[in-house]
Amino acid sequence: MSGSPWLKDPGTDVRDALPPAAERNRSGRAGADPVGELAGRLDDFVAAAVHPDEVAALLESDGLTDEQIRRRYGHDDSFALAEDLYARVERRFPRTGDPPPGPGSPALLGCLLRGLLFTLPGLGHVLAAPVLAGGGTAHAPLLAAALAGWAWNQALAHRAYTWLGLGDRPAAARALLRGAPVGVVLGTAAAAAVAPAAPDHGPALLFAAGQSLYLAAATVLLVLGRERVLLAALLPLVGGALYTALQPMPGWAHPVLPLASVTAATGLAAGAVAGMLRPAGHGGRSRSRGRSRGRSRSRSRNGRGRAAPSGLGGSVPYGLFGLGSGVLVLHVALDNPPFAVALTLGMGPAEWLLHRFRADSLAGLRACTSPGAFRIAVGSALLRSLAGYLAVLPALMAASLLLWPGGADRPAPAAAAGALLLGAVLWTGLLLQAFGAVLSPAAVCCLAALVPLLLPGSGPLLAPAAASGVLVLLVCAQLGRITAHR
């Protein structure tokens, strides 16, 4: 699901601790030294900064405009005020705070669970295979529905995550309530558009509609943090797969078990959204509106309020990233299905390593005393995290090949290398997204997805190698800046 792995943006704690900006006294004049007073209030933050741009970023995120800065502090803009504050406060670099999450931490377990939840729905395709007529052509509607669902639900998840990051849970619930049905319609329509006009493809279309409904429900539950609830909804699939591995399953169970999981996930998602909307309704509505208006007026006076999310266009790049990365994974799935399973399951460790990189980069931000030293620290953190992910992924690929039902053909070395490089593409793309750089990974993944069409016979290495190289360079260029981590 798109959106930052840390919903609360990194500067929130600092901004929430800031007192209001200097207010004029009743005579209309500010204090004798408003810049000195501001430096005293921001002393701890400015003392730990390694560059004036960090202070400028904080001032801008606090809502100070250039006009307010000129009127209150006598400087032309936030950068001039930041340089003055930086010069007035002595450097004090505190020790690193909390250590990065360890291998046994709850964060790792939660990320691994999410990776498992991304993978388990594939059991539905295994169980329903006997009732899907048409051989390979039956998969076209399923693939089209999956791509449409991935793209739409990535954008929808970003929209909901944005509201959650602003602390407006009812608005997030409304976004999910309105957007999830649209995703179901789009997925079903995409399946119908590519399905051959033959009566025996009716089961495939019905399965694609159910798949779209499940993707929408799973998006809602994952965004709202209901991973364990979603896992419970998938138990019929897990039980059916285990039963099939031991003995043949009755014919009626092949469509019924996937339907049971879809129905359970849909009901649980509807209940989760309803539970978030209920406190905002009925008797509490007028009181909550009054409190909201009061907070809005208060925040508008001191410049501390956060703006509502931009229009729907802000979520489009996340959808494009979902579409491009989905096409790249499907290329792998069609040639080497076990590798696609490994990539999907690997999203759990990948997410944890995003948290690990975040913790390491913040530790470097606190410990380094110059921009150059900080760039080196970020580069080292990137190397450790990416190497860790690329060490886990081969193990998952080997396990998928070993456990594949009926055995799997030994893949070519180029195919295995291409899957590893695609893993690097996905991880670096998610890393850039987590830090707000959205357009570049979306564009790179979409262009890479077009390579097999534009250059037939290019092989499995060209697109992921080029895309991973570009994204690694973008990560080094963008995340080496101090202000990207505030």
XYZ file of C-alpha atoms in Angstrom:
486
model
C 0.000 0.000 0.000
C 1.279 3.387 -0.925
C 2.058 6.016 1.564
C 4.791 6.673 4.022
C 5.719 3.747 6.284
C 5.715 6.319 9.077
C 2.328 8.029 8.839
C 3.390 10.749 11.214
C 5.880 12.887 9.343
C 9.337 13.105 10.928
C 9.047 16.738 11.969
C 5.729 16.472 13.782
C 7.160 15.999 17.245
C 9.339 19.080 16.862
C 6.591 21.246 15.415
C 4.082 20.207 18.062
C 6.580 21.274 20.714
C 7.030 24.721 19.208
C 5.371 27.598 21.044
C 3.403 30.109 18.976
C 5.379 32.633 16.994
C 6.195 35.928 18.666
C 3.012 37.928 19.232
C 2.926 41.664 19.251
C 2.170 43.315 22.564
C -0.763 45.634 23.070
C 1.213 48.639 21.960
C 1.666 46.991 18.560
C 5.404 46.475 18.861
C 7.203 43.183 19.057
C 9.660 42.333 21.798
C 13.073 43.982 21.983
C 14.777 41.066 20.239
C 12.201 38.766 18.620
C 14.914 36.761 16.848
C 16.652 36.161 20.174
C 13.389 35.049 21.744
C 12.769 32.671 18.834
C 16.312 31.326 19.133
C 15.699 30.631 22.816
C 12.495 28.729 22.116
C 14.105 26.694 19.316
C 17.426 26.294 21.097
C 17.474 22.479 21.248
C 16.466 22.038 17.626
C 18.828 24.681 16.218
C 21.726 23.394 18.343
C 21.331 19.928 16.803
C 21.043 21.219 13.212
C 24.003 20.636 10.927
C 22.990 23.241 8.342
C 20.799 26.390 8.317
C 18.548 24.751 5.721
C 17.280 22.413 8.452
C 16.108 25.412 10.443
C 14.554 26.975 7.334
C 12.639 23.774 6.657
C 11.265 23.818 10.210
C 10.198 27.457 9.941
C 8.395 26.838 6.675
C 6.710 23.689 7.962
C 5.535 25.700 10.977
C 3.581 27.953 8.605
C 5.733 31.097 8.724
C 5.458 33.071 5.491
C 8.026 35.522 4.169
C 5.659 38.388 4.928
C 5.316 37.286 8.556
C 9.074 36.881 8.850
C 9.693 40.395 7.506
C 7.081 41.891 9.818
C 8.020 40.008 12.988
C 11.748 39.353 12.667
C 13.106 41.862 10.161
C 14.544 39.298 7.719
C 13.697 38.909 4.056
C 12.745 35.238 4.105
C 12.994 31.969 6.030
C 16.525 31.262 4.816
C 17.867 34.585 6.102
C 16.134 34.074 9.445
C 17.451 30.509 9.619
C 21.030 31.675 9.059
C 20.654 34.216 11.848
C 19.264 31.604 14.233
C 21.972 29.135 13.249
C 24.681 31.726 13.961
C 23.249 32.651 17.365
C 22.964 29.128 18.817
C 25.996 27.092 19.768
C 26.238 23.648 18.170
C 25.301 20.756 20.464
C 24.928 17.347 18.831
C 23.014 15.003 21.131
C 23.559 11.308 21.360
C 21.512 9.061 19.163
C 18.099 8.405 20.687
C 16.273 5.159 20.237
C 18.240 2.470 18.392
C 17.005 1.118 15.079
C 14.397 -1.616 15.349
C 16.006 -4.964 16.084
C 15.278 -8.334 14.494
C 13.006 -9.361 17.358
C 10.994 -6.149 17.577
C 7.234 -6.025 17.035
C 7.831 -3.820 13.983
C 9.550 -6.705 12.213
C 6.757 -9.114 13.051
C 4.153 -6.690 11.761
C 6.035 -6.171 8.501
C 6.467 -9.911 8.004
C 2.752 -10.368 8.546
C 1.994 -7.818 5.857
C 4.282 -9.627 3.432
C 2.437 -12.853 4.198
C -0.895 -11.126 3.616
C 0.303 -9.921 0.212
C 1.106 -13.527 -0.729
C -1.707 -15.659 0.692
C -4.429 -14.453 -1.719
C -2.563 -16.313 -4.470
C -3.920 -19.509 -2.911
C -7.304 -18.496 -4.240
C -6.034 -18.890 -7.803
C -4.713 -22.343 -6.934
C -8.022 -23.461 -5.425
C -10.133 -22.039 -8.247
C -7.946 -23.361 -11.078
C -10.165 -26.416 -11.765
C -13.233 -24.238 -12.386
C -11.488 -21.634 -14.553
C -12.046 -22.788 -18.118
C -10.051 -21.655 -21.119
C -6.532 -22.595 -20.112
C -4.063 -19.757 -20.482
C -6.616 -17.382 -21.999
C -8.621 -17.548 -18.768
C -5.796 -15.740 -17.025
C -6.085 -12.606 -19.178
C -9.167 -11.256 -17.323
C -7.534 -12.008 -13.976
C -4.319 -10.202 -14.909
C -6.195 -7.185 -16.279
C -8.315 -6.955 -13.137
C -5.232 -7.286 -10.951
C -3.388 -4.475 -12.730
C -6.383 -2.165 -12.586
C -6.881 -2.988 -8.909
C -3.245 -2.469 -8.001
C -3.090 0.916 -9.693
C -6.362 2.231 -8.264
C -5.861 0.877 -4.769
C -2.332 2.262 -4.545
C -3.726 5.724 -5.258
C -6.645 5.176 -2.874
C -4.320 3.975 -0.110
C -2.183 7.066 -0.499
C -5.250 9.273 -0.236
C -6.407 7.543 2.928
C -2.913 7.501 4.445
C -2.704 11.250 3.867
C -5.859 11.843 5.885
C -4.630 9.500 8.602
C -1.336 11.382 8.736
C -3.324 14.576 9.325
C -5.191 12.899 12.170
C -8.570 12.958 10.408
C -9.718 9.348 10.637
C -13.330 10.013 9.535
C -12.040 11.681 6.359
C -9.823 8.658 5.696
C -12.815 6.380 6.198
C -14.908 8.447 3.787
C -12.161 8.292 1.186
C -12.037 4.518 1.481
C -15.830 4.224 1.440
C -16.075 6.183 -1.789
C -12.975 4.864 -3.504
C -13.143 1.135 -2.808
C -16.312 0.496 -4.859
C -14.810 2.412 -7.760
C -11.821 0.073 -7.691
C -14.135 -2.928 -7.845
C -15.906 -1.502 -10.897
C -12.638 -0.646 -12.649
C -11.167 -4.092 -12.045
C -14.286 -5.874 -13.254
C -14.508 -3.632 -16.313
C -10.862 -4.292 -17.190
C -11.467 -8.032 -16.943
C -14.552 -7.808 -19.150
C -12.672 -5.732 -21.720
C -10.023 -8.399 -22.340
C -12.132 -11.531 -21.853
C -12.923 -13.403 -25.065
C -16.602 -13.368 -25.992
C -17.254 -16.992 -25.080
C -19.643 -18.482 -22.544
C -16.955 -20.661 -20.969
C -15.159 -17.542 -19.720
C -18.009 -16.683 -17.369
C -16.254 -18.302 -14.359
C -13.094 -16.307 -15.106
C -15.067 -13.049 -15.176
C -16.814 -13.914 -11.916
C -13.483 -14.775 -10.318
C -12.014 -11.471 -11.573
C -14.938 -9.583 -10.016
C -14.374 -11.388 -6.724
C -10.652 -10.677 -6.961
C -11.375 -6.963 -7.447
C -13.710 -6.984 -4.461
C -11.066 -8.665 -2.317
C -8.377 -6.166 -3.373
C -10.634 -3.289 -2.368
C -11.475 -4.854 0.999
C -7.844 -5.751 1.695
C -6.785 -2.192 0.891
C -9.232 -0.865 3.472
C -8.099 -3.280 6.169
C -4.373 -2.798 5.529
C -4.617 0.986 5.494
C -6.537 0.920 8.763
C -3.985 -1.403 10.359
C -6.266 -4.453 10.602
C -3.704 -7.013 9.471
C -4.765 -9.693 11.935
C -8.382 -9.271 10.914
C -7.440 -9.758 7.270
C -5.420 -12.827 8.172
C -8.521 -14.330 9.797
C -10.489 -13.673 6.605
C -7.900 -15.627 4.611
C -8.065 -18.733 6.813
C -10.515 -20.540 4.459
C -7.933 -20.231 1.663
C -5.135 -21.474 3.892
C -7.183 -24.390 5.141
C -8.270 -25.322 1.631
C -4.700 -25.231 0.334
C -3.490 -27.481 3.155
C -6.348 -29.908 2.559
C -5.621 -30.026 -1.172
C -1.985 -30.820 -0.476
C -3.057 -33.937 1.428
C -5.967 -35.262 -0.628
C -8.342 -34.235 -3.435
C -10.884 -31.591 -2.520
C -14.619 -31.909 -3.322
C -15.609 -30.000 -6.437
C -17.967 -27.636 -4.611
C -15.176 -26.424 -2.318
C -13.037 -24.956 -5.098
C -15.268 -21.908 -5.671
C -16.795 -21.814 -2.163
C -13.589 -21.332 -0.152
C -12.350 -18.306 -2.160
C -15.870 -16.871 -1.992
C -15.867 -17.322 1.790
C -12.616 -15.351 2.139
C -13.840 -12.568 -0.153
C -17.128 -12.327 1.759
C -15.369 -12.260 5.122
C -12.860 -9.606 4.025
C -15.615 -7.431 2.559
C -17.738 -7.628 5.686
C -14.799 -6.886 7.970
C -13.724 -3.928 5.835
C -17.253 -2.508 5.854
C -17.387 -2.886 9.618
C -14.009 -1.164 10.059
C -15.080 1.828 7.970
C -18.430 2.054 9.722
C -16.688 1.987 13.090
C -14.526 4.951 12.101
C -17.475 6.956 10.808
C -19.780 6.286 13.752
C -18.144 8.686 16.275
C -18.523 11.546 13.810
C -22.245 10.971 13.385
C -25.478 11.411 15.307
C -25.200 13.229 18.628
C -21.486 13.924 18.477
C -21.590 15.611 15.095
C -22.433 19.128 16.189
C -20.003 18.998 19.097
C -17.180 17.661 16.916
C -17.889 20.306 14.301
C -17.764 22.973 16.969
C -14.471 21.674 18.279
C -13.154 21.422 14.714
C -14.116 25.023 13.967
C -12.481 26.122 17.190
C -9.297 24.282 16.359
C -9.313 25.715 12.840
C -9.668 29.270 14.146
C -6.950 28.713 16.721
C -4.565 27.203 14.205
C -5.214 29.867 11.621
C -4.225 32.504 14.185
C -0.856 30.980 15.005
C -0.076 29.377 11.638
C 0.176 25.922 13.115
C -2.652 24.164 11.230
C -1.969 21.655 8.520
C -3.508 22.052 5.112
C -5.904 19.487 3.771
C -4.543 17.162 1.100
C -4.307 18.503 -2.408
C -6.648 17.356 -5.141
C -6.969 13.799 -6.342
C -4.172 14.425 -8.835
C -1.677 14.165 -5.980
C -2.451 10.455 -5.672
C -2.107 9.701 -9.397
C 1.697 9.114 -9.288
C 1.176 6.486 -6.600
C -1.295 4.723 -8.848
C 1.134 4.892 -11.743
C 3.849 3.403 -9.570
C 1.474 0.577 -8.673
C 0.683 0.021 -12.337
C 4.304 0.082 -13.506
C 5.607 -2.132 -10.718
C 2.641 -4.473 -11.199
C 3.455 -4.923 -14.882
C 7.097 -5.626 -14.039
C 6.116 -8.263 -11.472
C 3.653 -9.848 -13.908
C 6.435 -10.211 -16.473
C 8.309 -12.242 -13.872
C 5.171 -14.168 -12.847
C 4.455 -15.298 -16.402
C 7.999 -16.598 -16.900
C 8.933 -17.750 -13.376
C 5.956 -17.841 -10.996
C 8.034 -18.861 -7.927
C 10.088 -15.684 -8.275
C 6.918 -13.577 -8.273
C 5.858 -15.273 -5.034
C 9.272 -14.494 -3.532
C 9.028 -10.832 -4.571
C 5.578 -10.544 -3.033
C 6.552 -12.265 0.203
C 9.709 -10.138 0.284
C 7.628 -6.973 0.673
C 7.515 -7.753 4.401
C 11.290 -7.590 4.971
C 11.445 -4.713 2.485
C 9.046 -2.650 4.574
C 10.993 -3.347 7.757
C 14.225 -2.311 6.053
C 12.565 0.976 5.077
C 12.023 1.581 8.788
C 15.607 0.537 9.434
C 16.941 2.994 6.869
C 14.807 5.710 8.413
C 16.195 5.023 11.873
C 19.788 4.889 10.594
C 19.431 8.132 8.639
C 17.997 9.951 11.668
C 20.859 8.608 13.777
C 23.279 10.009 11.207
C 21.427 13.321 11.230
C 21.932 13.610 14.975
C 25.531 12.436 15.013
C 27.065 14.125 11.959
C 28.564 17.601 12.202
C 28.685 18.499 8.497
C 26.609 17.944 5.357
C 29.383 15.830 3.835
C 29.515 13.510 6.820
C 25.744 13.196 6.711
C 25.804 12.199 3.024
C 28.326 9.483 3.877
C 26.103 8.265 6.724
C 23.065 8.134 4.437
C 25.044 6.277 1.786
C 26.170 3.713 4.345
C 22.607 3.268 5.615
C 21.367 2.811 2.058
C 24.051 0.230 1.324
C 23.272 -1.756 4.472
C 19.511 -1.751 3.948
C 19.598 -2.574 0.249
C 22.204 -5.285 0.780
C 20.061 -6.762 3.541
C 17.039 -6.911 1.254
C 19.039 -8.410 -1.605
C 20.362 -11.031 0.831
C 16.859 -12.036 1.961
C 15.345 -12.157 -1.523
C 17.526 -15.024 -2.884
C 16.605 -17.134 0.138
C 12.917 -16.542 -0.548
C 13.426 -17.358 -4.235
C 15.174 -20.627 -3.375
C 12.449 -21.565 -0.900
C 9.729 -20.819 -3.476
C 11.438 -23.027 -6.056
C 11.863 -25.822 -3.538
C 8.267 -25.752 -2.273
C 6.563 -25.113 -5.608
C 3.779 -27.706 -6.168
C 4.940 -30.366 -8.598
C 8.425 -28.907 -8.656
C 9.647 -25.986 -10.748
C 12.064 -25.944 -13.655
C 15.488 -24.623 -12.855
C 15.471 -20.967 -13.940
C 18.138 -19.393 -16.093
C 20.734 -17.309 -14.221
C 19.619 -14.228 -16.157
C 16.040 -14.701 -14.930
C 17.197 -14.995 -11.313
C 19.390 -11.899 -11.665
C 16.515 -10.017 -13.265
C 14.241 -10.872 -10.329
C 16.878 -9.632 -7.879
C 17.256 -6.384 -9.785
C 13.493 -5.985 -9.870
C 13.515 -6.343 -6.093
C 16.006 -3.469 -5.955
C 13.680 -1.432 -8.188
C 10.706 -2.020 -5.906
C 12.622 -1.254 -2.715
C 14.281 1.937 -3.922
C 11.013 3.092 -5.475
C 9.192 2.615 -2.178
C 12.021 4.390 -0.362
C 11.717 7.450 -2.590
C 7.951 7.415 -2.141
C 8.334 7.294 1.621
C 10.344 10.522 1.501
C 7.871 12.285 -0.791
C 9.705 11.827 -4.109
C 6.803 10.319 -6.006
C 7.061 11.264 -9.665
C 10.522 9.863 -10.335
C 9.900 6.235 -9.223
C 6.517 6.229 -10.980
C 8.061 7.425 -14.236
C 10.989 4.994 -14.007
C 8.764 1.976 -13.310
C 6.294 2.840 -16.075
C 9.095 3.279 -18.604
C 10.727 0.035 -17.492
C 7.387 -1.756 -17.884
C 7.266 -0.606 -21.527
C 10.734 -1.913 -22.401
C 9.565 -5.444 -23.377
C 7.018 -3.891 -25.726
C 9.336 -1.293 -27.235
C 12.359 -3.597 -27.422
C 11.167 -7.157 -28.039
C 13.775 -9.730 -27.169
C 15.557 -7.377 -24.771
C 15.774 -10.151 -22.181
C 14.975 -10.154 -18.468
C 17.936 -7.999 -17.392
C 17.765 -4.767 -19.391
C 14.670 -3.139 -17.862
C 15.295 -3.937 -14.177
C 19.025 -3.198 -14.441
C 18.455 0.220 -15.992
C 15.591 1.064 -13.641
C 17.450 -0.006 -10.496
C 20.531 1.988 -11.502
C 18.501 5.133 -12.099
C 16.576 4.781 -8.842
C 19.718 4.201 -6.759
C 21.217 7.383 -8.206
C 18.006 9.273 -7.432
C 18.064 7.997 -3.859
C 21.654 9.149 -3.380
C 20.921 12.551 -4.904
C 17.659 13.276 -3.099
C 18.133 11.633 0.273
C 21.647 12.967 0.680
C 20.075 16.354 1.396
C 19.546 17.131 5.070
C 16.158 18.751 4.543
C 14.774 15.533 3.031
C 14.908 13.945 6.481
C 13.045 16.664 8.379
